[in-house]
PDB file of C-alpha atoms in Angstrom:
ATOM      1  CA  MET A 951     111.323 106.838  89.385  1.00 53.00           C
ATOM      2  CA  SER A 952     107.461 107.276  87.667  1.00 58.00           C
ATOM      3  CA  GLY A 953     108.200 110.448  86.532  1.00 63.00           C
ATOM      4  CA  GLY A 954     106.298 112.476  89.303  1.00 71.00           C
ATOM      5  CA  PRO A 955     107.588 114.554  92.063  1.00 88.00           C
ATOM      6  CA  VAL A 956     111.278 114.396  93.141  1.00 90.00           C
ATOM      7  CA  VAL A 957     112.228 116.165  96.306  1.00 92.00           C
ATOM      8  CA  ARG A 958     115.267 116.029  98.414  1.00 92.00           C
ATOM      9  CA  PRO A 959     116.214 116.134 102.191  1.00 94.00           C
ATOM     10  CA  TYR A 960     116.393 119.774 103.682  1.00 91.00           C
ATOM     11  CA  GLY A 961     118.848 120.854 106.293  1.00 91.00           C
ATOM     12  CA  ASP A 962     120.580 124.487 106.094  1.00 90.00           C
ATOM     13  CA  ALA A 963     119.232 124.807 102.406  1.00 92.00           C
ATOM     14  CA  THR A 964     116.340 123.633  99.804  1.00 91.00           C
ATOM     15  CA  GLY A 965     117.523 120.352  98.296  1.00 91.00           C
ATOM     16  CA  ASP A 966     121.026 120.235 100.227  1.00 94.00           C
ATOM     17  CA  GLY A 967     120.276 116.559 101.585  1.00 95.00           C
ATOM     18  CA  MET A 968     120.709 116.849 104.689  1.00 96.00           C
ATOM     19  CA  VAL A 969     119.290 114.501 107.717  1.00 96.00           C
ATOM     20  CA  GLN A 970     119.517 114.130 111.243  1.00 97.00           C
ATOM     21  CA  VAL A 971     119.819 110.595 112.276  1.00 97.00           C
ATOM     22  CA  SER A 972     120.110 108.574 116.512  1.00 98.00           C
ATOM     23  CA  PHE A 973     120.741 105.687 117.292  1.00 98.00           C
ATOM     24  CA  THR A 974     121.785 103.637 120.266  1.00 98.00           C
ATOM     25  CA  LEU A 975     125.182 101.397 120.145  1.00 98.00           C
ATOM     26  CA  PRO A 976     126.152  98.068 122.503  1.00 97.00           C
ATOM     27  CA  VAL A 977     129.850 100.321 124.125  1.00 97.00           C
ATOM     28  CA  PRO A 978     131.083 102.810 127.015  1.00 97.00           C
ATOM     29  CA  HIS A 979     131.368 106.124 125.120  1.00 97.00           C
ATOM     30  CA  ASP A 980     134.624 107.341 124.353  1.00 97.00           C
ATOM     31  CA  LYS A 981     136.829 107.785 121.172  1.00 97.00           C
ATOM     32  CA  ARG A 982     136.264 104.690 119.496  1.00 97.00           C
ATOM     33  CA  ALA A 983     132.487 104.899 120.623  1.00 97.00           C
ATOM     34  CA  GLU A 984     132.347 108.064 118.094  1.00 98.00           C
ATOM     35  CA  GLY A 985     134.225 106.034 115.504  1.00 97.00           C
ATOM     36  CA  ALA A 986     132.401 103.532 115.103  1.00 98.00           C
ATOM     37  CA  ALA A 987     129.318 106.222 115.027  1.00 98.00           C
ATOM     38  CA  LEU A 988     130.338 107.739 112.285  1.00 97.00           C
ATOM     39  CA  GLN A 989     131.444 104.130 110.435  1.00 97.00           C
ATOM     40  CA  LEU A 990     127.817 103.034 111.015  1.00 98.00           C
ATOM     41  CA  ALA A 991     126.765 106.765 109.358  1.00 97.00           C
ATOM     42  CA  ALA A 992     128.764 106.222 106.170  1.00 96.00           C
ATOM     43  CA  LYS A 993     127.155 102.692 105.962  1.00 96.00           C
ATOM     44  CA  MET A 994     123.827 104.171 106.006  1.00 95.00           C
ATOM     45  CA  GLY A 995     125.209 106.949 103.436  1.00 94.00           C
ATOM     46  CA  LEU A 996     125.510 110.252 105.275  1.00 96.00           C
ATOM     47  CA  ASP A 997     128.546 111.456 103.417  1.00 94.00           C
ATOM     48  CA  PRO A 998     130.391 113.937 104.933  1.00 93.00           C
ATOM     49  CA  ALA A 999     128.870 112.943 108.187  1.00 95.00           C
ATOM     50  CA  MET A1000     129.430 114.824 111.402  1.00 96.00           C
ATOM     51  CA  LEU A1001     128.675 113.451 115.104  1.00 97.00           C
ATOM     52  CA  VAL A1002     126.761 116.177 117.079  1.00 97.00           C
ATOM     53  CA  HIS A1003     125.670 114.670 120.155  1.00 98.00           C
ATOM     54  CA  ALA A1004     127.021 111.650 122.006  1.00 98.00           C
ATOM     55  CA  ARG A1005     126.137 110.522 125.556  1.00 97.00           C
ATOM     56  CA  GLN A1006     126.753 107.240 127.818  1.00 96.00           C
ATOM     57  CA  MET A1007     123.174 105.824 128.322  1.00 93.00           C
ATOM     58  CA  GLY A1008     124.093 103.535 131.944  1.00 89.00           C
ATOM     59  CA  ASP A1009     127.085 101.056 131.361  1.00 92.00           C
ATOM     60  CA  GLY A1010     128.183  99.955 127.722  1.00 95.00           C
ATOM     61  CA  PHE A1011     125.504 102.134 126.160  1.00 97.00           C
ATOM     62  CA  THR A1012     125.743 105.490 124.316  1.00 98.00           C
ATOM     63  CA  PHE A1013     123.207 107.468 122.453  1.00 98.00           C
ATOM     64  CA  PHE A1014     124.556 109.217 119.068  1.00 98.00           C
ATOM     65  CA  VAL A1015     123.488 112.243 116.931  1.00 98.00           C
ATOM     66  CA  VAL A1016     125.292 112.366 113.594  1.00 98.00           C
ATOM     67  CA  TYR A1017     123.838 115.761 110.331  1.00 97.00           C
ATOM     68  CA  GLY A1018     124.496 114.801 107.002  1.00 96.00           C
ATOM     69  CA  ARG A1019     124.030 114.730 103.398  1.00 96.00           C
ATOM     70  CA  VAL A1020     122.277 111.954 101.901  1.00 95.00           C
ATOM     71  CA  GLY A1021     122.030 111.420  97.943  1.00 91.00           C
ATOM     72  CA  HIS A1022     118.733 109.404  98.069  1.00 89.00           C
ATOM     73  CA  LEU A1023     115.651 111.194  96.370  1.00 91.00           C
ATOM     74  CA  VAL A1024     111.968 110.911  96.833  1.00 92.00           C
ATOM     75  CA  ASP A1025     109.351 110.086  94.215  1.00 92.00           C
ATOM     76  CA  LEU A1026     106.346 111.066  95.944  1.00 90.00           C
ATOM     77  CA  ALA A1027     104.174 109.105  93.302  1.00 87.00           C
ATOM     78  CA  ALA A1028     105.379 105.865  94.677  1.00 89.00           C
ATOM     79  CA  VAL A1029     104.423 106.628  97.765  1.00 88.00           C
ATOM     80  CA  ARG A1030     101.994 104.439  99.009  1.00 87.00           C
ATOM     81  CA  VAL A1031      99.205 106.034 102.043  1.00 87.00           C
ATOM     82  CA  VAL A1032      96.440 104.738 103.977  1.00 85.00           C
ATOM     83  CA  GLU A1033      94.404 108.555 102.992  1.00 86.00           C
ATOM     84  CA  ARG A1034      90.786 108.864 105.136  1.00 89.00           C
ATOM     85  CA  ASP A1035      88.329 108.589 102.917  1.00 90.00           C
ATOM     86  CA  PHE A1036      85.421 108.951 105.726  1.00 93.00           C
ATOM     87  CA  PRO A1037      84.568 112.864 106.667  1.00 94.00           C
ATOM     88  CA  LEU A1038      85.152 113.862 110.079  1.00 94.00           C
ATOM     89  CA  LEU A1039      81.956 115.462 112.113  1.00 95.00           C
ATOM     90  CA  PRO A1040      81.116 117.014 114.887  1.00 95.00           C
ATOM     91  CA  ALA A1041      80.381 114.849 118.233  1.00 96.00           C
ATOM     92  CA  LYS A1042      76.801 116.286 117.541  1.00 96.00           C
ATOM     93  CA  GLU A1043      76.374 115.108 113.935  1.00 96.00           C
ATOM     94  CA  VAL A1044      77.484 111.702 115.283  1.00 97.00           C
ATOM     95  CA  ASN A1045      75.358 110.976 117.926  1.00 97.00           C
ATOM     96  CA  ALA A1046      72.645 112.734 115.539  1.00 96.00           C
ATOM     97  CA  LEU A1047      73.307 110.088 113.031  1.00 96.00           C
ATOM     98  CA  ILE A1048      73.389 107.086 114.757  1.00 97.00           C
ATOM     99  CA  ARG A1049      69.967 108.461 117.161  1.00 96.00           C
ATOM    100  CA  ARG A1050      68.118 109.152 113.216  1.00 95.00           C
ATOM    101  CA  ARG A1051      70.378 105.635 111.521  1.00 94.00           C
ATOM    102  CA  LEU A1052      71.247 102.892 113.919  1.00 93.00           C
ATOM    103  CA  ARG A1053      68.278 103.819 116.716  1.00 94.00           C
ATOM    104  CA  ARG A1054      70.202 102.475 119.303  1.00 96.00           C
ATOM    105  CA  LYS A1055      73.181 103.194 120.792  1.00 97.00           C
ATOM    106  CA  LEU A1056      76.056 102.341 119.310  1.00 98.00           C
ATOM    107  CA  SER A1057      78.202  99.609 121.599  1.00 98.00           C
ATOM    108  CA  VAL A1058      82.021  99.457 121.427  1.00 98.00           C
ATOM    109  CA  VAL A1059      84.471  97.971 123.595  1.00 98.00           C
ATOM    110  CA  GLY A1060      88.321  98.519 123.508  1.00 98.00           C
ATOM    111  CA  ALA A1061      91.318  96.935 125.529  1.00 97.00           C
ATOM    112  CA  CYS A1062      95.064  96.512 125.911  1.00 94.00           C
ATOM    113  CA  ILE A1063      95.513  92.817 124.894  1.00 94.00           C
ATOM    114  CA  GLY A1064      97.829  90.287 125.395  1.00 91.00           C
ATOM    115  CA  THR A1065     100.711  91.693 127.976  1.00 89.00           C
ATOM    116  CA  ASP A1066     100.354  95.444 127.029  1.00 89.00           C
ATOM    117  CA  ALA A1067     100.394  96.761 130.054  1.00 88.00           C
ATOM    118  CA  HIS A1068     100.115 101.007 128.340  1.00 91.00           C
ATOM    119  CA  THR A1069      96.788 102.146 128.631  1.00 93.00           C
ATOM    120  CA  VAL A1070      97.702 106.024 127.821  1.00 92.00           C
ATOM    121  CA  GLY A1071      96.449 105.600 123.868  1.00 92.00           C
ATOM    122  CA  ILE A1072      92.539 103.814 124.827  1.00 95.00           C
ATOM    123  CA  ASP A1073      92.576 106.280 127.228  1.00 96.00           C
ATOM    124  CA  ALA A1074      93.073 108.907 124.742  1.00 95.00           C
ATOM    125  CA  ILE A1075      89.945 107.575 122.419  1.00 96.00           C
ATOM    126  CA  LEU A1076      87.826 105.745 125.261  1.00 97.00           C
ATOM    127  CA  ASN A1077      87.744 107.852 128.166  1.00 97.00           C
ATOM    128  CA  VAL A1078      85.881 111.154 128.197  1.00 96.00           C
ATOM    129  CA  LYS A1079      88.618 113.350 129.138  1.00 94.00           C
ATOM    130  CA  GLY A1080      90.070 112.453 125.865  1.00 94.00           C
ATOM    131  CA  ILE A1081      93.335 114.023 124.500  1.00 91.00           C
ATOM    132  CA  ALA A1082      94.487 117.770 123.799  1.00 88.00           C
ATOM    133  CA  GLY A1083      91.227 118.986 124.611  1.00 90.00           C
ATOM    134  CA  GLU A1084      89.297 116.606 122.117  1.00 93.00           C
ATOM    135  CA  LYS A1085      86.527 114.451 124.108  1.00 96.00           C
ATOM    136  CA  GLY A1086      86.928 110.990 124.061  1.00 97.00           C
ATOM    137  CA  LEU A1087      84.449 108.148 123.069  1.00 98.00           C
ATOM    138  CA  GLU A1088      82.704 107.700 126.469  1.00 97.00           C
ATOM    139  CA  TYR A1089      81.377 112.106 125.962  1.00 97.00           C
ATOM    140  CA  TYR A1090      79.523 110.702 122.886  1.00 98.00           C
ATOM    141  CA  ARG A1091      75.800 110.462 124.431  1.00 97.00           C
ATOM    142  CA  GLU A1092      75.179 107.582 121.670  1.00 98.00           C
ATOM    143  CA  LEU A1093      78.015 105.826 121.867  1.00 98.00           C
ATOM    144  CA  ARG A1094      77.940 102.141 124.848  1.00 98.00           C
ATOM    145  CA  VAL A1095      81.421 102.044 125.448  1.00 98.00           C
ATOM    146  CA  THR A1096      83.031  99.948 127.612  1.00 98.00           C
ATOM    147  CA  ASN A1097      86.752 100.068 128.289  1.00 97.00           C
ATOM    148  CA  LEU A1098      88.434  96.467 129.582  1.00 97.00           C
ATOM    149  CA  GLY A1099      91.567  98.303 130.536  1.00 96.00           C
ATOM    150  CA  ALA A1100      94.865  96.593 130.626  1.00 95.00           C
ATOM    151  CA  GLN A1101      96.767  92.834 130.210  1.00 95.00           C
ATOM    152  CA  VAL A1102      93.327  91.870 128.143  1.00 96.00           C
ATOM    153  CA  SER A1103      93.428  87.928 127.167  1.00 96.00           C
ATOM    154  CA  VAL A1104      91.767  86.821 123.698  1.00 96.00           C
ATOM    155  CA  PRO A1105      89.145  84.777 125.302  1.00 97.00           C
ATOM    156  CA  GLU A1106      88.118  87.252 127.556  1.00 98.00           C
ATOM    157  CA  LEU A1107      87.681  90.198 124.572  1.00 98.00           C
ATOM    158  CA  VAL A1108      86.378  87.655 122.200  1.00 98.00           C
ATOM    159  CA  ALA A1109      83.300  87.388 125.805  1.00 98.00           C
ATOM    160  CA  ALA A1110      83.139  90.726 125.653  1.00 98.00           C
ATOM    161  CA  ALA A1111      82.101  91.349 122.357  1.00 98.00           C
ATOM    162  CA  ARG A1112      79.131  88.586 122.563  1.00 97.00           C
ATOM    163  CA  ALA A1113      78.179  90.289 126.372  1.00 97.00           C
ATOM    164  CA  GLU A1114      78.314  93.735 125.191  1.00 97.00           C
ATOM    165  CA  ARG A1115      76.747  92.939 122.055  1.00 97.00           C
ATOM    166  CA  ALA A1116      79.769  95.531 120.503  1.00 98.00           C
ATOM    167  CA  ASP A1117      79.535  96.973 116.894  1.00 97.00           C
ATOM    168  CA  ALA A1118      83.306  97.532 117.098  1.00 98.00           C
ATOM    169  CA  VAL A1119      86.559  96.575 118.490  1.00 98.00           C
ATOM    170  CA  LEU A1120      89.247  98.817 119.603  1.00 98.00           C
ATOM    171  CA  VAL A1121      93.019  97.463 120.283  1.00 97.00           C
ATOM    172  CA  SER A1122      95.713  99.416 121.467  1.00 93.00           C
ATOM    173  CA  GLN A1123      98.835  98.000 121.467  1.00 90.00           C
ATOM    174  CA  VAL A1124     102.286  99.854 122.404  1.00 87.00           C
ATOM    175  CA  VAL A1125     104.631  96.733 123.650  1.00 79.00           C
ATOM    176  CA  THR A1126     106.140  95.417 120.337  1.00 79.00           C
ATOM    177  CA  GLN A1127     109.643  93.756 121.026  1.00 80.00           C
ATOM    178  CA  ARG A1128     109.408  90.943 119.503  1.00 83.00           C
ATOM    179  CA  ASP A1129     106.880  92.543 117.027  1.00 85.00           C
ATOM    180  CA  ALA A1130     104.547  91.627 120.147  1.00 87.00           C
ATOM    181  CA  HIS A1131     102.203  93.846 118.721  1.00 89.00           C
ATOM    182  CA  LEU A1132     101.562  91.864 114.941  1.00 93.00           C
ATOM    183  CA  HIS A1133     101.360  88.075 116.893  1.00 93.00           C
ATOM    184  CA  ASN A1134      98.716  89.366 119.250  1.00 94.00           C
ATOM    185  CA  VAL A1135      96.290  91.415 116.504  1.00 96.00           C
ATOM    186  CA  ARG A1136      96.993  88.122 114.419  1.00 96.00           C
ATOM    187  CA  GLU A1137      95.274  85.700 117.601  1.00 96.00           C
ATOM    188  CA  MET A1138      92.512  88.152 118.244  1.00 97.00           C
ATOM    189  CA  SER A1139      91.752  88.558 114.398  1.00 97.00           C
ATOM    190  CA  ALA A1140      91.795  84.915 113.926  1.00 97.00           C
ATOM    191  CA  ALA A1141      89.605  84.717 117.818  1.00 97.00           C
ATOM    192  CA  PHE A1142      86.961  86.576 116.674  1.00 97.00           C
ATOM    193  CA  ARG A1143      86.579  84.930 113.272  1.00 96.00           C
ATOM    194  CA  GLU A1144      86.307  81.661 114.943  1.00 96.00           C
ATOM    195  CA  ALA A1145      84.273  82.284 117.161  1.00 96.00           C
ATOM    196  CA  MET A1146      81.688  84.846 115.326  1.00 95.00           C
ATOM    197  CA  PRO A1147      79.820  84.651 111.667  1.00 91.00           C
ATOM    198  CA  ALA A1148      80.861  86.974 109.578  1.00 87.00           C
ATOM    199  CA  GLY A1149      77.643  89.287 109.590  1.00 86.00           C
ATOM    200  CA  ARG A1150      77.492  88.528 113.063  1.00 91.00           C
ATOM    201  CA  ARG A1151      81.955  89.632 114.217  1.00 95.00           C
ATOM    202  CA  PRO A1152      82.306  93.338 115.227  1.00 97.00           C
ATOM    203  CA  LEU A1153      84.416  95.491 113.788  1.00 97.00           C
ATOM    204  CA  LEU A1154      88.198  94.852 114.456  1.00 98.00           C
ATOM    205  CA  VAL A1155      90.056  98.442 114.838  1.00 97.00           C
ATOM    206  CA  VAL A1156      93.531  98.823 116.287  1.00 96.00           C
ATOM    207  CA  GLY A1157      96.228 101.119 116.183  1.00 94.00           C
ATOM    208  CA  GLY A1158      99.703 102.131 118.005  1.00 89.00           C
ATOM    209  CA  PRO A1159     102.584 103.913 117.507  1.00 86.00           C
ATOM    210  CA  ARG A1160     105.012 101.342 115.611  1.00 85.00           C
ATOM    211  CA  PHE A1161     101.487 100.107 113.605  1.00 89.00           C
ATOM    212  CA  ASP A1162     101.915 100.279 108.883  1.00 90.00           C
ATOM    213  CA  GLU A1163      98.406 100.749 107.895  1.00 92.00           C
ATOM    214  CA  LEU A1164      98.679  99.320 105.129  1.00 91.00           C
ATOM    215  CA  MET A1165      98.762  96.612 106.965  1.00 93.00           C
ATOM    216  CA  ALA A1166      95.067  96.147 108.036  1.00 94.00           C
ATOM    217  CA  GLY A1167      94.507  92.850 105.327  1.00 94.00           C
ATOM    218  CA  GLU A1168      96.867  90.922 106.492  1.00 94.00           C
ATOM    219  CA  LEU A1169      96.467  91.351 109.495  1.00 95.00           C
ATOM    220  CA  GLY A1170      92.768  90.482 109.373  1.00 95.00           C
ATOM    221  CA  VAL A1171      91.550  93.446 110.826  1.00 96.00           C
ATOM    222  CA  ASP A1172      89.316  96.336 109.623  1.00 96.00           C
ATOM    223  CA  ARG A1173      91.473  99.613 110.331  1.00 96.00           C
ATOM    224  CA  ILE A1174      94.791 100.769 112.204  1.00 95.00           C
ATOM    225  CA  PHE A1175      95.161 104.193 113.057  1.00 95.00           C
ATOM    226  CA  GLY A1176      98.503 105.407 113.503  1.00 89.00           C
ATOM    227  CA  ARG A1177      99.904 108.542 115.880  1.00 86.00           C
ATOM    228  CA  GLY A1178      98.045 111.346 116.790  1.00 88.00           C
ATOM    229  CA  THR A1179      94.696 109.430 115.914  1.00 93.00           C
ATOM    230  CA  THR A1180      91.762 111.968 117.731  1.00 95.00           C
ATOM    231  CA  PRO A1181      89.174 110.504 118.977  1.00 97.00           C
ATOM    232  CA  GLY A1182      86.767 112.695 116.733  1.00 97.00           C
ATOM    233  CA  GLU A1183      88.455 110.032 114.615  1.00 96.00           C
ATOM    234  CA  VAL A1184      87.411 107.421 115.730  1.00 97.00           C
ATOM    235  CA  ALA A1185      83.965 108.154 115.951  1.00 97.00           C
ATOM    236  CA  SER A1186      83.171 109.307 112.657  1.00 97.00           C
ATOM    237  CA  TYR A1187      84.954 106.383 111.293  1.00 97.00           C
ATOM    238  CA  LEU A1188      83.137 103.952 113.433  1.00 97.00           C
ATOM    239  CA  VAL A1189      80.249 105.947 111.880  1.00 96.00           C
ATOM    240  CA  HIS A1190      80.854 106.119 108.223  1.00 95.00           C
ATOM    241  CA  ARG A1191      81.218 102.220 108.619  1.00 95.00           C
ATOM    242  CA  LEU A1192      78.667 100.813 110.747  1.00 94.00           C
ATOM    243  CA  VAL A1193      75.786 103.553 110.197  1.00 90.00           C
ATOM    244  CA  GLY A1194      76.767 104.592 107.205  1.00 81.00           C
ATOM    245  CA  ALA A1195      75.904  99.725 106.674  1.00 67.00           C
ATOM    246  CA  ALA A1196      72.386 100.513 108.605  1.00 66.00           C
ATOM    247  CA  ALA A1197      71.520 102.933 105.992  1.00 61.00           C
ATOM    248  CA  ALA A1198      71.921 101.625 103.009  1.00 54.00           C
ATOM    249  CA  GLY A1199      69.369  98.688 103.266  1.00 46.00           C
ATOM    250  CA  ARG A1200      69.733  96.365 105.246  1.00 46.00           C
ATOM    251  CA  GLY A1201      65.597  95.201 105.550  1.00 40.00           C
ATOM    252  CA  ASP A1202      64.597  96.211 108.907  1.00 35.00           C
ATOM    253  CA  ARG A1203      66.610  94.729 110.539  1.00 36.00           C
ATOM    254  CA  ASP A1204      69.387  96.533 112.781  1.00 40.00           C
ATOM    255  CA  ARG A1205      73.270  95.114 112.726  1.00 41.00           C
ATOM    256  CA  SER A1206      74.249  93.473 115.140  1.00 44.00           C
ATOM    257  CA  PRO A1207      77.191  92.103 114.657  1.00 45.00           C
ATOM    258  CA  ALA A1208      78.423  90.140 117.968  1.00 44.00           C
ATOM    259  CA  GLY A1209      74.343  89.106 119.503  1.00 40.00           C
ATOM    260  CA  GLU A1210      71.332  88.256 117.484  1.00 40.00           C
ATOM    261  CA  ALA A1211      69.997  90.766 114.911  1.00 36.00           C
ATOM    262  CA  ALA A1212      67.865  93.451 116.268  1.00 36.00           C
ATOM    263  CA  GLU A1213      64.145  94.429 115.189  1.00 34.00           C
ATOM    264  CA  VAL A1214      64.184  98.348 114.514  1.00 31.00           C
ATOM    265  CA  PRO A1215      61.175 100.523 115.756  1.00 31.00           C
ATOM    266  CA  GLY A1216      59.194 101.417 112.383  1.00 27.00           C
TER     267      GLY A1216
END
């Protein structure tokens, strides 16, 4: 322990250590299956473990919910997360900063790569309808958004980033079987490193429910966004990284990572 604050799980009373877990076993639902579920719960450290739900899930599979006490503690001082290091900006301010400092539209290309056909995530961020009442990036007047959709190959993505002179590439990955999301992102980042020199590469941003936000460096991308990310967060991050960099002093030349550097009007 680090000496910082320590907490226990909460179930019925503060600090009682009670937790609820769910899982599926490849067995038909019967008394033996329920006993197997309780045995697994005991090996997971639940003591005592109580079976509160069991339901057959097709031929030869049963879904369980188990409730019980664990003795583990959580050391809050040892928790590692990626903190948001940029301010959340309203759409009006995002547009104003891009217009005033970048002096051109900020180009964004988005896609689901590999065999991933789940466009709900990328559409929620890019499409004007957005998510939960918040408009997507197409709503921002100073963003030029290209949504390539589903099952885009890495070479196609690189080619589109070149063609659109992308400042940022956003990739959503939902399919995670056999770590497909990790393999796809590593392939993408390697392809961009090979295709473009460091000063011309777009910002690489990925998102999906199974990503660990701490793995950005390992995967070769600039940022990972997890579940619950909003379009406003992504827009604010892009402005922080791209418009802030332009304002920090790149002489009289603008950042065009996927193409030739462009002169900024005086």
